[in-house]
PDB file of C-alpha atoms in Angstrom:
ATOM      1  CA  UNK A 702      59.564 -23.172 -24.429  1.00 40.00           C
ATOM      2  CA  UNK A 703      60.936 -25.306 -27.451  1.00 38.00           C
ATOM      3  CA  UNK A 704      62.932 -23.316 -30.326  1.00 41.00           C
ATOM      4  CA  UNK A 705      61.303 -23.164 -33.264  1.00 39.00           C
ATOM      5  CA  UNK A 706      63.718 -24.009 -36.203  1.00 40.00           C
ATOM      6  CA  UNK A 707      64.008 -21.213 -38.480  1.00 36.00           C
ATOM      7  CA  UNK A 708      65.228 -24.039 -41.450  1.00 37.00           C
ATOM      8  CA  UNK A 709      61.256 -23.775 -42.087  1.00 34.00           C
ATOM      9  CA  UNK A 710      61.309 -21.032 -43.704  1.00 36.00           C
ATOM     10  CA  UNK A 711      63.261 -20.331 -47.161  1.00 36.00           C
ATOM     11  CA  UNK A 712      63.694 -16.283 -47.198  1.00 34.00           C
ATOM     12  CA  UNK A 713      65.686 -14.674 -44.165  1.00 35.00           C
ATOM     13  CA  UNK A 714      66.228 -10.680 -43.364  1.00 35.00           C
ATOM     14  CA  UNK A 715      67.899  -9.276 -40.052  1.00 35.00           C
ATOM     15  CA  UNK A 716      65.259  -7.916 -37.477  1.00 38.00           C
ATOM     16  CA  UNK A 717      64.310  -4.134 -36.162  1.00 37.00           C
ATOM     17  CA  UNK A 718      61.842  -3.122 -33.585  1.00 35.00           C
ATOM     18  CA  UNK A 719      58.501  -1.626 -34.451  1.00 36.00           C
ATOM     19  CA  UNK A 720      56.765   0.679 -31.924  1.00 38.00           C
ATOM     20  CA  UNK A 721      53.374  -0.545 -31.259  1.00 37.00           C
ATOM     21  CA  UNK A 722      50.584   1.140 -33.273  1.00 38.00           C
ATOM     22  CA  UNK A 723      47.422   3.413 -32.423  1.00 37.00           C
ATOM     23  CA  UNK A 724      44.336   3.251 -34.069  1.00 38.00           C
ATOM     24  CA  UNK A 725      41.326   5.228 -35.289  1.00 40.00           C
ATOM     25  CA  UNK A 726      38.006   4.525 -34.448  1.00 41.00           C
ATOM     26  CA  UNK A 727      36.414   3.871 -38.070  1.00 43.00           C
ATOM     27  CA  UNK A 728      34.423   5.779 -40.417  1.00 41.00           C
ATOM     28  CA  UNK A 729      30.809   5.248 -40.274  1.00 41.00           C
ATOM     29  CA  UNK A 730      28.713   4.759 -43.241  1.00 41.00           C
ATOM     30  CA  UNK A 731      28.708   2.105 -46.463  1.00 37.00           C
ATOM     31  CA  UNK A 732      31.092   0.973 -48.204  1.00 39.00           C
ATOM     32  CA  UNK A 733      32.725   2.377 -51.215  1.00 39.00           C
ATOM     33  CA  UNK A 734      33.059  -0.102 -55.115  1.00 38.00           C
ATOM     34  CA  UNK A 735      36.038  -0.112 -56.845  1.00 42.00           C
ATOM     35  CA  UNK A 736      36.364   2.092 -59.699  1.00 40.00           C
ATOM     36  CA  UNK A 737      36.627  -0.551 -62.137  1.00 42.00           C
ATOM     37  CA  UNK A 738      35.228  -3.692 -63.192  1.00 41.00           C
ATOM     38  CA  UNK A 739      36.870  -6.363 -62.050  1.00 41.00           C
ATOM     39  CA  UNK A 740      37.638  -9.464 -64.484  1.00 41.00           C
ATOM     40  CA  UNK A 741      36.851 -12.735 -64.432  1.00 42.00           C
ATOM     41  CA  UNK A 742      38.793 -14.424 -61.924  1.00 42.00           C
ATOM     42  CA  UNK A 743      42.496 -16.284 -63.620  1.00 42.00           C
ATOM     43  CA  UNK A 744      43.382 -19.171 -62.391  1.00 42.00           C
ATOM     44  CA  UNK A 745      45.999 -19.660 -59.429  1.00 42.00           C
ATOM     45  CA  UNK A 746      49.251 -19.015 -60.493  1.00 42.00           C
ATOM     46  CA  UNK A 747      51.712 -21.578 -60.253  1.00 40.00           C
ATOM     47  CA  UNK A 748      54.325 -21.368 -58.156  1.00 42.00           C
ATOM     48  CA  UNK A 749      57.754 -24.131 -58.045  1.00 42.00           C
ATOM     49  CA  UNK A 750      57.928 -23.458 -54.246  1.00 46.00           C
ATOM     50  CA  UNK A 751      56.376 -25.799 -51.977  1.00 48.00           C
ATOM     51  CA  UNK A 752      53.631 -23.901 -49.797  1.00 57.00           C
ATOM     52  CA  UNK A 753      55.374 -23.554 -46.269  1.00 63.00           C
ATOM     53  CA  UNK A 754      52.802 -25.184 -43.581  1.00 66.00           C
ATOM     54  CA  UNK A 755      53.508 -24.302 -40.150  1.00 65.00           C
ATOM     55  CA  UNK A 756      53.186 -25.910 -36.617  1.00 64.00           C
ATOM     56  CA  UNK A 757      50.833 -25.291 -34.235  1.00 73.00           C
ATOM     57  CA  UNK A 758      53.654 -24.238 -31.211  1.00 82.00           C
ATOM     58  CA  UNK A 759      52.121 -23.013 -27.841  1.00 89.00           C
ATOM     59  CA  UNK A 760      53.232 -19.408 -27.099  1.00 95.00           C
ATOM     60  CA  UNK A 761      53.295 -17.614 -23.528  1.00 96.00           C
ATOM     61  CA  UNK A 762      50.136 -16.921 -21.501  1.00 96.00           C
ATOM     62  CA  UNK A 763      50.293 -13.418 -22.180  1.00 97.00           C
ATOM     63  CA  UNK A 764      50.776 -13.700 -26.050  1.00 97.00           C
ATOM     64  CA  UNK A 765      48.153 -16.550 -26.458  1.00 97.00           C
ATOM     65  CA  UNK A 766      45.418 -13.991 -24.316  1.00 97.00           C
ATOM     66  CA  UNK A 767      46.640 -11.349 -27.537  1.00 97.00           C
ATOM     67  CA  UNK A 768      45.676 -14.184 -29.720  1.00 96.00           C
ATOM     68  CA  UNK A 769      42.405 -15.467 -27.943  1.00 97.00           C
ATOM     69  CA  UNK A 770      41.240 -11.133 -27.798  1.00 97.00           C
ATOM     70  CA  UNK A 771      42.342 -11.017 -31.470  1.00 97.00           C
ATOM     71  CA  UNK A 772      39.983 -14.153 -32.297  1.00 96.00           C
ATOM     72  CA  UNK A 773      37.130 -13.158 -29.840  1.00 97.00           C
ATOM     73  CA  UNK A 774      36.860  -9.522 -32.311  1.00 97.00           C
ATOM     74  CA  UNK A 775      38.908  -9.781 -35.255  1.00 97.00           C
ATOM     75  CA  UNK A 776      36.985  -6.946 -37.114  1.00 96.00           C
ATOM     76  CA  UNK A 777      37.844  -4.969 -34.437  1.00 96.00           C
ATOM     77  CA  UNK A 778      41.384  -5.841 -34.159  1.00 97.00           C
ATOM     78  CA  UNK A 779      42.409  -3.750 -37.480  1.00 97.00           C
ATOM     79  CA  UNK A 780      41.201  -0.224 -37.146  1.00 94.00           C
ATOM     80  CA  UNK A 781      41.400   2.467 -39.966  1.00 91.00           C
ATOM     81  CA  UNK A 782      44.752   4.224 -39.588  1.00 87.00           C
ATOM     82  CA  UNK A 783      45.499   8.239 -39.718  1.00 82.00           C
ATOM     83  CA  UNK A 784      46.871   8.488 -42.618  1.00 88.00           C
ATOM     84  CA  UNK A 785      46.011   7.294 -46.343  1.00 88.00           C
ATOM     85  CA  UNK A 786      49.351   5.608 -46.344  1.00 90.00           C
ATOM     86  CA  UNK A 787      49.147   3.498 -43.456  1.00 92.00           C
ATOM     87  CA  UNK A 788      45.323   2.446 -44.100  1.00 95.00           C
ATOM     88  CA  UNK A 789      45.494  -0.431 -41.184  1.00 96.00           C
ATOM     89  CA  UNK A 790      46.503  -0.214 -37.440  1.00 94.00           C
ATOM     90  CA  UNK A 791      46.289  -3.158 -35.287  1.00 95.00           C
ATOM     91  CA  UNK A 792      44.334  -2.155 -32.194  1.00 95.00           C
ATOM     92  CA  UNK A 793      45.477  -5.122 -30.058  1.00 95.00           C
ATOM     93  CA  UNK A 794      48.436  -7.564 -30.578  1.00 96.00           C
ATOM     94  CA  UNK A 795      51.333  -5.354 -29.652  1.00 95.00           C
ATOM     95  CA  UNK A 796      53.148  -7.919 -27.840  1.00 97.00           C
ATOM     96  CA  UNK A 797      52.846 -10.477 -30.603  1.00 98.00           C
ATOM     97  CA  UNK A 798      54.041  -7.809 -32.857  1.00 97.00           C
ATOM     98  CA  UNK A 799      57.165  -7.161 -30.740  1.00 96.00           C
ATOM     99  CA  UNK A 800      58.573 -10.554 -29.469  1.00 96.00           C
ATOM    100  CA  UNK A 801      61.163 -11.660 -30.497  1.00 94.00           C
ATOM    101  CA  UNK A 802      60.114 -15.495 -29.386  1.00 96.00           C
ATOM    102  CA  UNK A 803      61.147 -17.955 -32.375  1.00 95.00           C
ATOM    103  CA  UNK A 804      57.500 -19.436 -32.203  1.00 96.00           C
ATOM    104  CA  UNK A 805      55.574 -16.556 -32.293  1.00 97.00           C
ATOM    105  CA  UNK A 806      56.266 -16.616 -36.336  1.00 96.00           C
ATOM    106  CA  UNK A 807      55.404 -19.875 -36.975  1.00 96.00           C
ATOM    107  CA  UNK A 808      52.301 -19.576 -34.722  1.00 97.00           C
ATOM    108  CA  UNK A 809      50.753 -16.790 -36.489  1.00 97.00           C
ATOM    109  CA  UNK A 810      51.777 -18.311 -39.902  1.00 97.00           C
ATOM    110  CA  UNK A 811      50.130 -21.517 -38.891  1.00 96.00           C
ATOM    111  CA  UNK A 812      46.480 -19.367 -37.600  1.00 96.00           C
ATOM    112  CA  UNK A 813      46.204 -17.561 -40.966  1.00 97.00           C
ATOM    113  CA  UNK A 814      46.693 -21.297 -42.722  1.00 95.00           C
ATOM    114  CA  UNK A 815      44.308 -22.891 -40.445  1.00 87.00           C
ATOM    115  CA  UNK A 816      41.277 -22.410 -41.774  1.00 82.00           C
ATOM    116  CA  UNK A 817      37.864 -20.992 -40.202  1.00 86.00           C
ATOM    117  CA  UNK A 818      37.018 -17.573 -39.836  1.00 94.00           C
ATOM    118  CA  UNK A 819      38.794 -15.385 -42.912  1.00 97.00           C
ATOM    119  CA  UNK A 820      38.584 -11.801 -41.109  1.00 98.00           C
ATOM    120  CA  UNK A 821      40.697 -13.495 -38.432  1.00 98.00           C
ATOM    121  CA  UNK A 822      42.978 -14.880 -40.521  1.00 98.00           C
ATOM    122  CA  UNK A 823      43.579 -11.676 -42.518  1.00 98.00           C
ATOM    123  CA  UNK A 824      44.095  -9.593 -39.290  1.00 98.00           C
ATOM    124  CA  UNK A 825      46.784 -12.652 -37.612  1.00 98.00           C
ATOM    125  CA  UNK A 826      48.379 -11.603 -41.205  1.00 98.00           C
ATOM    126  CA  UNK A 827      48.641  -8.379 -40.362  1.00 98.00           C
ATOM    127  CA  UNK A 828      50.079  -9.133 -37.245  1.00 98.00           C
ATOM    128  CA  UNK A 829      52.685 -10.533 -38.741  1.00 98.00           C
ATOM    129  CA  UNK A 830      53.494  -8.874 -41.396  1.00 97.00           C
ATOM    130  CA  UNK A 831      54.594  -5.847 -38.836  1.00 96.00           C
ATOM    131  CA  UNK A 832      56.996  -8.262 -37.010  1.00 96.00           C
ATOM    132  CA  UNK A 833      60.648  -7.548 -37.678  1.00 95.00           C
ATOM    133  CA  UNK A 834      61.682 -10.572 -36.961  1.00 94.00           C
ATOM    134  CA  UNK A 835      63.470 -12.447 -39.937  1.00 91.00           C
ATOM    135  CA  UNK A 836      61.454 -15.217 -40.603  1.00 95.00           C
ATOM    136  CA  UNK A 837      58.642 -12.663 -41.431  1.00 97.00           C
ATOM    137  CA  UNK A 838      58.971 -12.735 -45.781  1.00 97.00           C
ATOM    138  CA  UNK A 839      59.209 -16.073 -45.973  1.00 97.00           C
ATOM    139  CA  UNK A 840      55.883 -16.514 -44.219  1.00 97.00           C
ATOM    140  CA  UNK A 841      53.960 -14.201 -45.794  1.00 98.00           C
ATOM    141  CA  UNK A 842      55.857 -15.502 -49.377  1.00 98.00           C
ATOM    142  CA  UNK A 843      53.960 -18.985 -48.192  1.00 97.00           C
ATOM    143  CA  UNK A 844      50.458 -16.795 -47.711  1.00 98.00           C
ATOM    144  CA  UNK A 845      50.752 -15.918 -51.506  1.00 97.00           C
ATOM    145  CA  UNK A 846      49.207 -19.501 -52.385  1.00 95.00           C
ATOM    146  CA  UNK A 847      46.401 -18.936 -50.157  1.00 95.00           C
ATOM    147  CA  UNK A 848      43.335 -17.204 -52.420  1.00 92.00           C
ATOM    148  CA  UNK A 849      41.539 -15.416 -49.002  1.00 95.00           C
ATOM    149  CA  UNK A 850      44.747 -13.565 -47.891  1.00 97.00           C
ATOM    150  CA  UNK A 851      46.659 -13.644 -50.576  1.00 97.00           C
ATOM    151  CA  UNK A 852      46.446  -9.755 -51.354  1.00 98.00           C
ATOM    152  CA  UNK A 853      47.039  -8.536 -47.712  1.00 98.00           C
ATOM    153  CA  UNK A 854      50.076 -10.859 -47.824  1.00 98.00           C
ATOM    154  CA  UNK A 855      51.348  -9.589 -51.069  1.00 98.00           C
ATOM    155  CA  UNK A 856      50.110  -5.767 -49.159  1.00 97.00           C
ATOM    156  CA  UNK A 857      52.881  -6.209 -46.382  1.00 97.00           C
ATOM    157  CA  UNK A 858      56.005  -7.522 -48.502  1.00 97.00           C
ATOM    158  CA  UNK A 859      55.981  -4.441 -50.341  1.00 95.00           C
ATOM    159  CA  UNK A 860      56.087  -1.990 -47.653  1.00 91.00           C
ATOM    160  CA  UNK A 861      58.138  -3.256 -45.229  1.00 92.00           C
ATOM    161  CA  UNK A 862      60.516  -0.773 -44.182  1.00 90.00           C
ATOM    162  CA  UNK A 863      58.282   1.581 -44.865  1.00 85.00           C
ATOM    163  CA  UNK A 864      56.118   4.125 -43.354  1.00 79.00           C
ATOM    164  CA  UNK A 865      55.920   2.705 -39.599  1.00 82.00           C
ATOM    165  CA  UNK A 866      56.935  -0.856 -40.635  1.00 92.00           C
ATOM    166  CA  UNK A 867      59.584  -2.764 -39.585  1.00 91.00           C
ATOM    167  CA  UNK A 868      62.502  -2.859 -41.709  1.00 91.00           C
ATOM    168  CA  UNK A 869      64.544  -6.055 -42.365  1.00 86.00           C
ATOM    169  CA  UNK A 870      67.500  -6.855 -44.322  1.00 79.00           C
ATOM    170  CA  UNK A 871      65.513  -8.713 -47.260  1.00 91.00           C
ATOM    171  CA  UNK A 872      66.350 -10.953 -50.041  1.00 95.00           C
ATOM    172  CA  UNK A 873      64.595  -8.423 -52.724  1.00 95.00           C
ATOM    173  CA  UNK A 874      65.029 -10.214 -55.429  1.00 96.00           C
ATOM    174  CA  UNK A 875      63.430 -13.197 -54.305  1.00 97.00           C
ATOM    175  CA  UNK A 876      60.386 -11.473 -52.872  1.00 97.00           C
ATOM    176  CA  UNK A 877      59.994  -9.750 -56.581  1.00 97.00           C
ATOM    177  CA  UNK A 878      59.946 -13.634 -57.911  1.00 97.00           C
ATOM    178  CA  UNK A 879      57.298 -14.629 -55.543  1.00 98.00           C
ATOM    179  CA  UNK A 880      55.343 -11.649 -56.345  1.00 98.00           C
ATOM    180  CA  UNK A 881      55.921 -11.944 -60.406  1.00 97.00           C
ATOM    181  CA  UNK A 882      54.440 -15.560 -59.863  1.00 96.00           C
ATOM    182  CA  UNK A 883      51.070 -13.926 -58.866  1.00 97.00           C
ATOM    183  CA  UNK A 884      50.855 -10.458 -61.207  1.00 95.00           C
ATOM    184  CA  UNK A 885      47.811 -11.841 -63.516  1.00 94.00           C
ATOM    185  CA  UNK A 886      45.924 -12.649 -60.273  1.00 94.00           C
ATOM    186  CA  UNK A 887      42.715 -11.272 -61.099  1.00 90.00           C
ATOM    187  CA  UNK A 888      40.692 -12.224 -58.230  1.00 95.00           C
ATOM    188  CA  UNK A 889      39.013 -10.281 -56.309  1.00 96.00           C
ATOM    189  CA  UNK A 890      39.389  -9.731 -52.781  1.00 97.00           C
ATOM    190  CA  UNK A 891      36.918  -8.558 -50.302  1.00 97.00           C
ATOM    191  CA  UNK A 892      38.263  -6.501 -47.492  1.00 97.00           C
ATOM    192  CA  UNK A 893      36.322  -7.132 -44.628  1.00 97.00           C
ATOM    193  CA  UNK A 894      38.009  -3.436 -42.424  1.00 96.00           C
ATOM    194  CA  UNK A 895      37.612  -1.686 -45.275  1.00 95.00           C
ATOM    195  CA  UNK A 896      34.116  -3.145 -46.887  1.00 95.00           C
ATOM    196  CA  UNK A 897      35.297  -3.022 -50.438  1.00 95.00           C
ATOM    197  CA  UNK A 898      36.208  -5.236 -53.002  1.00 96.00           C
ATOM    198  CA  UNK A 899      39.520  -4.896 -54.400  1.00 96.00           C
ATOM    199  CA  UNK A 900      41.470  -7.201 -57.174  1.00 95.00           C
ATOM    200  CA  UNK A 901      44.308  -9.456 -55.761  1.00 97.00           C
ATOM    201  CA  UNK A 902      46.237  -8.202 -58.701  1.00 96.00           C
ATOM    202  CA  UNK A 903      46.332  -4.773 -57.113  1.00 96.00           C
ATOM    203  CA  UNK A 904      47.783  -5.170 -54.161  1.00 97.00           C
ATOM    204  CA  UNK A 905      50.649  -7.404 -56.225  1.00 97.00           C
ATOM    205  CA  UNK A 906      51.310  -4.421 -58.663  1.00 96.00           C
ATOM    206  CA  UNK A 907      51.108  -1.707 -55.268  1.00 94.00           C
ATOM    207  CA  UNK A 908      54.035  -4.222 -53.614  1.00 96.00           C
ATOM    208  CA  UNK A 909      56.018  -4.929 -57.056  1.00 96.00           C
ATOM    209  CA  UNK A 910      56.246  -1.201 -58.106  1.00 93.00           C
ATOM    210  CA  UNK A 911      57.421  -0.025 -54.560  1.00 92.00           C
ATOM    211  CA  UNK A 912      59.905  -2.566 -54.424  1.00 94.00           C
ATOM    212  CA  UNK A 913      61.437  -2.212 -57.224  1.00 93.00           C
ATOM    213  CA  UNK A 914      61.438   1.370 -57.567  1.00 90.00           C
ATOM    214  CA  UNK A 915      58.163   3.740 -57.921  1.00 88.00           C
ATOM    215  CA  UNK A 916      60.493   6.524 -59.942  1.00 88.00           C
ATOM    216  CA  UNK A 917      61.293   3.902 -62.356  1.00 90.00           C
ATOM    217  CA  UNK A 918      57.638   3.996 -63.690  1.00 90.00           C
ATOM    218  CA  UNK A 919      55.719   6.454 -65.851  1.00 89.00           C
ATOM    219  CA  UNK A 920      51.844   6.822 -65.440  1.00 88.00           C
ATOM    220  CA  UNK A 921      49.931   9.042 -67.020  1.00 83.00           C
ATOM    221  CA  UNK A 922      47.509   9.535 -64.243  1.00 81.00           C
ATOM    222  CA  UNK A 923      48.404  12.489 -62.087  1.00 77.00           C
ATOM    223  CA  UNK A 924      47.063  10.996 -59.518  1.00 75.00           C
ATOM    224  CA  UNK A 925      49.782   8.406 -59.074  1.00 75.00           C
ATOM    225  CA  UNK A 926      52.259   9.327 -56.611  1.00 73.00           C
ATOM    226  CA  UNK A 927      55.164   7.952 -54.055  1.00 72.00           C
ATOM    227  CA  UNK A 928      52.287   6.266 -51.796  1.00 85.00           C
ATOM    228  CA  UNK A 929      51.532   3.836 -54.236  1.00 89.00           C
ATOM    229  CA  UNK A 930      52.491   0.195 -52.289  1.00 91.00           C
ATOM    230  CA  UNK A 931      51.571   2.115 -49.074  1.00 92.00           C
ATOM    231  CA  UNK A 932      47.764   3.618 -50.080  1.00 92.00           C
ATOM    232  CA  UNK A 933      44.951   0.768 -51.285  1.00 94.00           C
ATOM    233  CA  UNK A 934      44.993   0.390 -54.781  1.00 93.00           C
ATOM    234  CA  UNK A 935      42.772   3.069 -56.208  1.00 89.00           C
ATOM    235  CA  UNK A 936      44.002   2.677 -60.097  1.00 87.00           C
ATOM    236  CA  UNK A 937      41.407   3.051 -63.420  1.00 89.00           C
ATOM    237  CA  UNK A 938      41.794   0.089 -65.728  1.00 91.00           C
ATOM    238  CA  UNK A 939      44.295   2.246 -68.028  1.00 91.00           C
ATOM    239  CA  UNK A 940      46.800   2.907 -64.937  1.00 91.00           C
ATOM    240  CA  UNK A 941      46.437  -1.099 -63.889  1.00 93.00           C
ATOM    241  CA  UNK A 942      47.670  -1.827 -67.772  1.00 93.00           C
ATOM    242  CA  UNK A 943      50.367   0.784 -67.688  1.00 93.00           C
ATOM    243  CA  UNK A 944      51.453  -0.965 -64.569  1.00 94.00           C
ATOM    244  CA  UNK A 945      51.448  -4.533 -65.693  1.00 94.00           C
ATOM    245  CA  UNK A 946      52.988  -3.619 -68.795  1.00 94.00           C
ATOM    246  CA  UNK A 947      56.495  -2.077 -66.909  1.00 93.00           C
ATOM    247  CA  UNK A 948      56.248  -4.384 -64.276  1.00 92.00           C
ATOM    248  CA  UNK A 949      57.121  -7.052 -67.093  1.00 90.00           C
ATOM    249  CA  UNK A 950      59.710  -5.113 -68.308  1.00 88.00           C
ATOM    250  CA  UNK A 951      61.497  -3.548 -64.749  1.00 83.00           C
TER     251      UNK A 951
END
């Protein structure tokens, strides 16, 4: 199998294993609405870096039949996890999570780019956004520009090394300048494993404020607490403010 040049990709962090996750069989029952309204949607942010488009590389057999079960049921391929701050386990994919092939990045970047069915492009995104490999950020930096998975990418650079995620050596600063691109994002974004409509602007503020430091910010809601980044955004209006307004200032 041919290399795949890591000169495609513009943010690099050492590698760690990851153990490969158990899920929970779902919770029955509707959906829950957000708490808030959402806005009017902004427009896309701009952003000076060219989108990263990756090849198409063949993988394995064994890894392509991880990809081909992931396709066949993607809503089943991201169960609910055990805890409220690790809401998503993968339930197949473990081997594509834990190679450490130099396509198998560039292959999943290059399924959640390709168009055609969203809920399995979200969960090939959150395949690889529990790789450890160091090629990861700069992927899921690229998946910023893309409206349908734009939150769940923004979702896994903030809690890398965190919680049962892989933990690279990252370039911090430049994930916070990706991110800062995309904090007035106020689409919304329909989870299809969860069946609720979130705002992409969430999941940006959950990733900024973990990254750069949850004790450096002061909300008045007592419900906010260290799993912010790690939980789904649950915030009122008034928190989501409070949170844009330090964000601009941290």
């Amino acid at each position: 199998m041919r290399p795949v040049s890591l000169a495609l990709f513009v943010v690099a962090a050492c590698s760690s294993a990851s153990e490969p996750p158990h899920a929970q069989a779902p919770p029955p029952g509707p959906s829950a609405a957000p708490a808030s309204s959402p806005s009017p949607a902004a427009a896309p942010a701009s952003n000076p870096t060219p989108t990263l488009r990756a090849p198409m590389t063949h993988l394995a057999p064994a890894l392509e039949a991880e990809l081909k079960a992931v396709r066949s049921d993607p809503i089943e391929a991201i169960g609910y996890g055990k805890k409220t701050y690790r809401p998503y386990e993968p339930t197949t994919g473990e081997n594509l999570i834990a190679s450490d092939d130099p396509a198998v990045t560039p292959r999943l970047l290059a399924e959640a780019q390709g168009g055609g069915d969203r809920v399995y492009r979200l969960a090939v995104v959150h395949l690889l956004g529990m790789r450890a490999t160091s090629d990861v950020d700069a992927a899921l930096i690229a998946l910023l520009d893309d409206r349908e998975v734009s939150a769940t990418a923004a979702y896994l650079l903030g809690r890398a090394g965190f919680k049962g995620y892989p933990s690279r050596t990252r370039d911090v600063a430049a994930i916070v300048a990706a991110l800062r691109r995309h904090v007035d994002d106020a689409a919304t974004f329909d989870d299809p494993f969860y069946r609720r409509t979130f705002r992409v602007q969430d999941f940006v503020l959950g990733a900024l404020a973990r990254l750069l430091g949850p004790e450096r910010f002061q909300i008045a809601d007592p419900r906010f607490d260290n799993d912010i980044g790690y939980a789904l955004p649950w915030w009122s209006d008034t928190v989501r403010a409070e949170l844009l307004t330090q964000v601009r200032t941290r």
